[in-house]
PDB file of C-alpha atoms in Angstrom:
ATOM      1  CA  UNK C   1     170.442  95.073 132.939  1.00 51.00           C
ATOM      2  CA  UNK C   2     169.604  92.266 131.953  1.00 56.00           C
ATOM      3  CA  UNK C   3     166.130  91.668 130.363  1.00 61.00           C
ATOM      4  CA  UNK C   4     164.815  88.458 132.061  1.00 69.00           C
ATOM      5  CA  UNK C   5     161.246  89.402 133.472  1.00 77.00           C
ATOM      6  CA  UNK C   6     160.042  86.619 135.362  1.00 85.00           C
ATOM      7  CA  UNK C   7     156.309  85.597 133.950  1.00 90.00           C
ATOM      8  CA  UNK C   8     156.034  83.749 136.931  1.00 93.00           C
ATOM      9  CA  UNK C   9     156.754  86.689 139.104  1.00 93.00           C
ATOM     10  CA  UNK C  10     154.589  88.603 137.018  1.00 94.00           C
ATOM     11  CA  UNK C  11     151.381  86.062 137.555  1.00 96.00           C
ATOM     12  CA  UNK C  12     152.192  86.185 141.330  1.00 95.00           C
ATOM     13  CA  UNK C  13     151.966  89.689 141.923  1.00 95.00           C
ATOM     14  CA  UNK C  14     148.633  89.623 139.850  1.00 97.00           C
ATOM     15  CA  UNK C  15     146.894  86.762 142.304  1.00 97.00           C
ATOM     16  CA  UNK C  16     148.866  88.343 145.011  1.00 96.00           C
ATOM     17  CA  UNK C  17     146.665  92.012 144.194  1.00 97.00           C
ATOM     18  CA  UNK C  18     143.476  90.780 143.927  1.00 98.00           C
ATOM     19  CA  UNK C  19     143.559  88.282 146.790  1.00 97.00           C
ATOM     20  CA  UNK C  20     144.758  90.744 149.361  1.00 97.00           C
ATOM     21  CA  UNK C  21     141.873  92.939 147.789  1.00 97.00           C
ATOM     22  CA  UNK C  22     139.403  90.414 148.578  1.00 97.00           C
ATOM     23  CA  UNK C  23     140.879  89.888 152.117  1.00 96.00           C
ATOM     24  CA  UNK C  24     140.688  93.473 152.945  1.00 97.00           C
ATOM     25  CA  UNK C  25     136.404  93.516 151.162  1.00 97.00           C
ATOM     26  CA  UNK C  26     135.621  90.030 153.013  1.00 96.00           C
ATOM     27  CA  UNK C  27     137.273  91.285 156.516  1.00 95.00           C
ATOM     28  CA  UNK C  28     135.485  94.736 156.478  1.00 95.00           C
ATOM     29  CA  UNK C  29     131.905  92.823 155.070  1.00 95.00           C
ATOM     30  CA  UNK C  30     132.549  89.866 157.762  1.00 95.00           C
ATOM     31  CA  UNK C  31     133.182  92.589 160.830  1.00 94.00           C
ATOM     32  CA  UNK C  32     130.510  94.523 159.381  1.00 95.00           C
ATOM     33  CA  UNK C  33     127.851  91.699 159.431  1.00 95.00           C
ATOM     34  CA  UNK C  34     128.604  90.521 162.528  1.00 94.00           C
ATOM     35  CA  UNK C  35     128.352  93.913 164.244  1.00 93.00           C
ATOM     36  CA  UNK C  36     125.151  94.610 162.849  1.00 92.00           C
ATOM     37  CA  UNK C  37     123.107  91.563 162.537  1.00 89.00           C
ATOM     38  CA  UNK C  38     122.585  89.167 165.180  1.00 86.00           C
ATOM     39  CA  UNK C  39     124.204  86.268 162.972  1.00 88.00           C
ATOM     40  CA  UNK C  40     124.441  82.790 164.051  1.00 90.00           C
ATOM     41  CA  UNK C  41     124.665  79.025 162.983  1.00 93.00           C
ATOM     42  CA  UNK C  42     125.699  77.874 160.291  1.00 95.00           C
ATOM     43  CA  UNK C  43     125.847  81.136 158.481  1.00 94.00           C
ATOM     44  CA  UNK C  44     127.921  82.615 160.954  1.00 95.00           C
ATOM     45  CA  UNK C  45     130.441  79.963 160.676  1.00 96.00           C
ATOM     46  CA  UNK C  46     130.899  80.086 157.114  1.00 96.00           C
ATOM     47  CA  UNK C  47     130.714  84.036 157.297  1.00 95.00           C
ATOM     48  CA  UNK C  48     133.694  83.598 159.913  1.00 95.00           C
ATOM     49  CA  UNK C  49     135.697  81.677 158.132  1.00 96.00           C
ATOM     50  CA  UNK C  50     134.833  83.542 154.418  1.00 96.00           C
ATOM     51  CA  UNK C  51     137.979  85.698 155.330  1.00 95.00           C
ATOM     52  CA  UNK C  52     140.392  83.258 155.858  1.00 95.00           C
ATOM     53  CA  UNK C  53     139.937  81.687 151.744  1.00 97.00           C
ATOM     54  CA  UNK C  54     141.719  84.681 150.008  1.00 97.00           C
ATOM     55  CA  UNK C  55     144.676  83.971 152.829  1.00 96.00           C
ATOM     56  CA  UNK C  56     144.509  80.404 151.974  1.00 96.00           C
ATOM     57  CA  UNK C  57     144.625  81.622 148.448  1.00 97.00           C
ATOM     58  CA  UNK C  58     148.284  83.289 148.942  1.00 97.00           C
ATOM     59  CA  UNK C  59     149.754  80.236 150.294  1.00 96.00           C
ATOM     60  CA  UNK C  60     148.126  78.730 147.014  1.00 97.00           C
ATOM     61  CA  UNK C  61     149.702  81.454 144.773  1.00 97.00           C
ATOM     62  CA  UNK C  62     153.179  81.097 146.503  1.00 96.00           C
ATOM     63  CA  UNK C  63     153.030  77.803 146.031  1.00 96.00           C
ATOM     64  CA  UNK C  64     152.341  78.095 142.259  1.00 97.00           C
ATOM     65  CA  UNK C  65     155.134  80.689 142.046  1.00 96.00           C
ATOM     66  CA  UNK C  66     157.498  77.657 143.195  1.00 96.00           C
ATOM     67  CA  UNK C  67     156.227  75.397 140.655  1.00 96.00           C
ATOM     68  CA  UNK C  68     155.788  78.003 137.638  1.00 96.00           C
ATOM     69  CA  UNK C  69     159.227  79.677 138.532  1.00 95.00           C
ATOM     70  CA  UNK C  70     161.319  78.730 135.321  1.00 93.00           C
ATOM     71  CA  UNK C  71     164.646  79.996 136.735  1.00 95.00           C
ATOM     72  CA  UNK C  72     165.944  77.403 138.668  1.00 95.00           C
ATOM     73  CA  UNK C  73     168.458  79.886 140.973  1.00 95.00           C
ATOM     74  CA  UNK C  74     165.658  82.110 141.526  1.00 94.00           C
ATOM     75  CA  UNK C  75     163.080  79.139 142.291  1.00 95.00           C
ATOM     76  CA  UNK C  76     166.136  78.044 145.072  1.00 96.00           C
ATOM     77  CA  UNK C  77     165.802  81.245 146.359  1.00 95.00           C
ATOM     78  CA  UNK C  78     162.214  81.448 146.698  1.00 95.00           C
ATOM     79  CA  UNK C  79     161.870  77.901 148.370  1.00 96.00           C
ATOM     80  CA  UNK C  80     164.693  79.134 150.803  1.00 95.00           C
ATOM     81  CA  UNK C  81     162.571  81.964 152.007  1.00 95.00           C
ATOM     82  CA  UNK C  82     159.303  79.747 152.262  1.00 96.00           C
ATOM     83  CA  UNK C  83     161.494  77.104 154.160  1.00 97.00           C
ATOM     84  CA  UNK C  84     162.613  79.755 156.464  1.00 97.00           C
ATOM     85  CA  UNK C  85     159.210  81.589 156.687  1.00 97.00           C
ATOM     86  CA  UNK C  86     158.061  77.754 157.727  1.00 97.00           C
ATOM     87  CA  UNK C  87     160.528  77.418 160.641  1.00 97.00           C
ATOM     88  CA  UNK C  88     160.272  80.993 162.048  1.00 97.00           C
ATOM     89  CA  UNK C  89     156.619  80.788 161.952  1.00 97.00           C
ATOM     90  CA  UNK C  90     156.400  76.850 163.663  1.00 97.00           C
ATOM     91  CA  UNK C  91     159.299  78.314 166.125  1.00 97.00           C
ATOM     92  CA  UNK C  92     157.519  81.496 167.217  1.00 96.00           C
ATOM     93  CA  UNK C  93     154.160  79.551 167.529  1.00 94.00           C
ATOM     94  CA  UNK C  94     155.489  76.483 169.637  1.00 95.00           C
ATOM     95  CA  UNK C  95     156.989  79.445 172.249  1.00 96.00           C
ATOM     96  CA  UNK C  96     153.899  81.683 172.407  1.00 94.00           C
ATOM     97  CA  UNK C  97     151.868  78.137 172.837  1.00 93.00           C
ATOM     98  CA  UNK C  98     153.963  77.020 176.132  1.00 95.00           C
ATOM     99  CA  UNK C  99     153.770  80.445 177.414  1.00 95.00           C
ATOM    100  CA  UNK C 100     149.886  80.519 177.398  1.00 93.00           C
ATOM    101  CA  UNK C 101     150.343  76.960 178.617  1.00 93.00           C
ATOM    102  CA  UNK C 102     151.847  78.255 181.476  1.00 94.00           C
ATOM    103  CA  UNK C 103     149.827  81.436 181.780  1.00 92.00           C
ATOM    104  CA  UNK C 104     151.968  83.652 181.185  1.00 94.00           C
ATOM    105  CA  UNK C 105     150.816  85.532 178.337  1.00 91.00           C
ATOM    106  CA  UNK C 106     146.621  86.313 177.419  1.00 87.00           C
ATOM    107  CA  UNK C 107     145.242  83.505 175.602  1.00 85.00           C
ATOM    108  CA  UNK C 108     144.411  84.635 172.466  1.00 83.00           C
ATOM    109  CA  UNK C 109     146.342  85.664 169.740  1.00 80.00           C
ATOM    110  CA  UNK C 110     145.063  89.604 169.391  1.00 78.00           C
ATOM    111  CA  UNK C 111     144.300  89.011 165.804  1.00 75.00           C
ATOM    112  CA  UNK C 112     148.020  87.487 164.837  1.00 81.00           C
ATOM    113  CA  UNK C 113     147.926  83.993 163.789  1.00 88.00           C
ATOM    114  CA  UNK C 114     150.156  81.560 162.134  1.00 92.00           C
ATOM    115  CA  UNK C 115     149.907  82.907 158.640  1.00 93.00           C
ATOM    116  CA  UNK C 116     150.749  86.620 160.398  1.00 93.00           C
ATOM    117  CA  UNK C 117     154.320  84.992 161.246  1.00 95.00           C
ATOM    118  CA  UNK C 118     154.394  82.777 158.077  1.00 96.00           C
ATOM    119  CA  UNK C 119     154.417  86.166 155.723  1.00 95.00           C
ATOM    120  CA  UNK C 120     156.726  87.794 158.297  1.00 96.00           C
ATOM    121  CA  UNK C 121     159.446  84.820 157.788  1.00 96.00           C
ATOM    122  CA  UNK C 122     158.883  84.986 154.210  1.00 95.00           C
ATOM    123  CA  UNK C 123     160.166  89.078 154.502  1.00 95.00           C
ATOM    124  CA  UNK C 124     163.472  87.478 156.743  1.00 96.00           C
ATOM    125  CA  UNK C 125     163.872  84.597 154.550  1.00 95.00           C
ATOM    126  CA  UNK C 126     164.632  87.208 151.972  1.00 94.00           C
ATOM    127  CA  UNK C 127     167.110  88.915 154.398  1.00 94.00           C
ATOM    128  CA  UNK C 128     168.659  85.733 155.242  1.00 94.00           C
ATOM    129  CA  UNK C 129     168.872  85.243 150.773  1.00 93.00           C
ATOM    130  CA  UNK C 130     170.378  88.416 151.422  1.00 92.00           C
ATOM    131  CA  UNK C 131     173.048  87.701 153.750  1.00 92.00           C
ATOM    132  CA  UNK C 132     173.695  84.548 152.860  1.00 90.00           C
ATOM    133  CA  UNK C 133     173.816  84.576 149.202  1.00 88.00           C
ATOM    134  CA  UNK C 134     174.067  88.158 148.169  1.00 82.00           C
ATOM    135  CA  UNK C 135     170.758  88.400 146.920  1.00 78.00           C
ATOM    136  CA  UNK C 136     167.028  88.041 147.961  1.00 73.00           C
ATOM    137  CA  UNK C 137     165.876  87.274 144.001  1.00 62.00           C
ATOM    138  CA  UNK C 138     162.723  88.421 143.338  1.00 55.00           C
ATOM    139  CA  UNK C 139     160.822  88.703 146.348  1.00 45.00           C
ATOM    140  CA  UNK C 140     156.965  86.907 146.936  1.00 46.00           C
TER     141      UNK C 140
ATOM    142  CA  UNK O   1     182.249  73.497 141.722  1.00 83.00           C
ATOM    143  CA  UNK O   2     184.967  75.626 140.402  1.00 89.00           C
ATOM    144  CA  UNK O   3     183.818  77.373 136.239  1.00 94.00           C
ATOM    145  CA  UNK O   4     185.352  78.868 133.361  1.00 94.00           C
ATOM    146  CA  UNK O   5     182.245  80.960 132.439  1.00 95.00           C
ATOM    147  CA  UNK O   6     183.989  84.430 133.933  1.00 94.00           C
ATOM    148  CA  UNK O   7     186.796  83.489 131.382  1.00 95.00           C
ATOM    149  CA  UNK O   8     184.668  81.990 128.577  1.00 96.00           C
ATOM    150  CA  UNK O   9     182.499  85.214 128.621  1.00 95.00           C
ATOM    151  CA  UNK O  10     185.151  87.802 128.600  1.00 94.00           C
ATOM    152  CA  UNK O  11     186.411  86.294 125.323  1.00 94.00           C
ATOM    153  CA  UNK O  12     183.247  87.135 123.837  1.00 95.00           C
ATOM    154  CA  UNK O  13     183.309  90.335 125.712  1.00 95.00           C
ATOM    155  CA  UNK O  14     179.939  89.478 127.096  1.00 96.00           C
ATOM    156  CA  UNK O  15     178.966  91.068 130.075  1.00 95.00           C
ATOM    157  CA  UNK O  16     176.777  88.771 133.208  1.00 95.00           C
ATOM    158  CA  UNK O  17     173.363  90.366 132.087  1.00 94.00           C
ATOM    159  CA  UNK O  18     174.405  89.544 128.229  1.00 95.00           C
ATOM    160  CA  UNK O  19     175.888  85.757 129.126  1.00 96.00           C
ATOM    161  CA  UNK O  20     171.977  85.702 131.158  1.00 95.00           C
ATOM    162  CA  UNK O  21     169.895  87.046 127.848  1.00 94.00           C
ATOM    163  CA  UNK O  22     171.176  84.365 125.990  1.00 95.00           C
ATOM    164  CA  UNK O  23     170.433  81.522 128.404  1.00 95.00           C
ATOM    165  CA  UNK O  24     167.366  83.222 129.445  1.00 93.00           C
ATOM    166  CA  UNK O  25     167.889  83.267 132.503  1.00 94.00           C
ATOM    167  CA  UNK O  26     168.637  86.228 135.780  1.00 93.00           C
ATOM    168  CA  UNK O  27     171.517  88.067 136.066  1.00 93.00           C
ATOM    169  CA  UNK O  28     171.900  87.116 139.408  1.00 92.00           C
ATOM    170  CA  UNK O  29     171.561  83.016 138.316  1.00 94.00           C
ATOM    171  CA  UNK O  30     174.605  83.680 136.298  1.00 95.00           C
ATOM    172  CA  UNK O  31     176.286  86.027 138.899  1.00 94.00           C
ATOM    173  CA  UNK O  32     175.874  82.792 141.431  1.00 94.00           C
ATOM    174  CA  UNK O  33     177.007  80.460 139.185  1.00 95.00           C
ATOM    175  CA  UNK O  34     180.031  82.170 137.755  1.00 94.00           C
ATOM    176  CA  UNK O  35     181.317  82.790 141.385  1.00 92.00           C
ATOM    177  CA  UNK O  36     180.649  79.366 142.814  1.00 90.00           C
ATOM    178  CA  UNK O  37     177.616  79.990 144.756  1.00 91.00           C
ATOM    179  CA  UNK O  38     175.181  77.773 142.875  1.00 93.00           C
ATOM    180  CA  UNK O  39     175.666  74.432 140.378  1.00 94.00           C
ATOM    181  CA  UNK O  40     173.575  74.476 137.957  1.00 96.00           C
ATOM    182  CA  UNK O  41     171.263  71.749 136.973  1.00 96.00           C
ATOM    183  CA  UNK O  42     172.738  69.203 134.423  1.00 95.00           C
ATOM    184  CA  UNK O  43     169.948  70.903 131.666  1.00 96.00           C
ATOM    185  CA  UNK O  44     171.416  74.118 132.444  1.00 97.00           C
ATOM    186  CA  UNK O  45     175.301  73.153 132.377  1.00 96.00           C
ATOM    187  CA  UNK O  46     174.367  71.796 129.006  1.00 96.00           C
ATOM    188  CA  UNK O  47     172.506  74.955 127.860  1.00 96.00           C
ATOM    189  CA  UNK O  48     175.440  76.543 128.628  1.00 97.00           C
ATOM    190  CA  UNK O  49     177.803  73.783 127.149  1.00 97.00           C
ATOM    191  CA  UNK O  50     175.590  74.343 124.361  1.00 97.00           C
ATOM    192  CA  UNK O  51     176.171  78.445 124.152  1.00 97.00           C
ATOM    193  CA  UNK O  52     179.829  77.503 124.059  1.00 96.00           C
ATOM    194  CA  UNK O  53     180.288  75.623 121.768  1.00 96.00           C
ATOM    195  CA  UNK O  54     182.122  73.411 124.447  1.00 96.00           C
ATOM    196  CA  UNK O  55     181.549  69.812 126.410  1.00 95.00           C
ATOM    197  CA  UNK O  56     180.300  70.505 129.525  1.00 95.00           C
ATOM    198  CA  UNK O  57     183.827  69.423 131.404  1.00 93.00           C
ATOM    199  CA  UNK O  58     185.487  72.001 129.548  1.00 93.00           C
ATOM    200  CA  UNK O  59     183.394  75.068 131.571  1.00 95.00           C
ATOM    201  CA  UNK O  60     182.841  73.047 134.870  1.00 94.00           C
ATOM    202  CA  UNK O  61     185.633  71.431 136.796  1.00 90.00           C
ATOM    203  CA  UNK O  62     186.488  69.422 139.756  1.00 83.00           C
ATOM    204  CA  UNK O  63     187.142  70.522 143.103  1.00 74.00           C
ATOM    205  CA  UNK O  64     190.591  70.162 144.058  1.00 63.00           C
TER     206      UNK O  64
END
């Protein structure tokens, strides 16, 4: 084996931890709030939206990984599966759109929105690493 | 771009994860460049070059 350890994958799974900690404290504390307290305004909008910064803090941290990444095959393989991740998620959005255009799904999106997809094409964008070149590097 | 690093690192009976400890780099960055998958940057080849002992056009080589 050989005994390359990425640092940057290292720092990434750090800021990847306590973000998606955060998410799952500020989700739980926004739901909770809003349930129980007759919230509005201004506070209610930055409550709201208090959920969404540690989410907007892993496309921050993936983006560092691509910057910080000092092997240049495995960077390659990491901005493959964020350029994949990028089309899959634009692709599956633009459909669902015209079918609600067109009423022919709910309007809404039941709690799934575009960063849902984005970390979905990220997990296929390592798949199609996979396929394609044999390996899926180490994974975001 | 065809490579002579399969070649130049059985010589020094070195195996992929070796060949990758010494240019500090993944396994698999050496397993796609020594089967064609990947070119390397031009600091890389020369890291490389550099391991060698060898100009650069000795290890990589021209299509066709």
């Amino acid at each position: 084996m050989s005994t390359y350890k990425s640092p940057a994958i290292r720092r990434y799974t750090i800021r990847l931890a306590v973000l998606m900690s955060l998410y799952v404290i500020l989700i739980f504390a926004a739901g909770w709030t809003f349930r129980h307290s007759a919230i509005a305004g201004l506070p209610a909008y930055v409550l709201a939206i208090t959920p969404a910064l540690p989410i907007i803090g892993v496309f921050w941290a993936v983006m560092r990984l691509l910057v910080e990444e000092s092997d240049e095959y495995v960077r390659m393989l990491h901005v493959r599966q964020c350029l994949f991740a990028t089309g899959f998620c634009l692709m599956v959005m633009t459909v669902w759109e015209f079918l609600q255009n067109y009423d022919l799904v709910p309007a809404g999106n039941g709690g799934f929105g575009a960063a849902f997809f984005w970390f979905v094409g990220l997990g296929l964008g390592a798949v199609y690493n996979r396929i394609t070149l044999g390996t899926i590097g180490s994974c975001p | 771009m065809k490579n002579r690093l399969k070649v130049l690192r059985a010589e020094r009976d070195w195996s992929q994860s070796d060949l990758a400890d010494h240019l500090q780099v993944s396994r698999q960055s050496v397993n796609a460049i020594e089967t064609g998958k990947y070119d390397p940057s031009l600091p890389l080849a020369f890291r490389i070059a550099d391991l060698f002992g060898l100009p650069i056009e000795d290890i990589f080589l021209r299509e066709g």
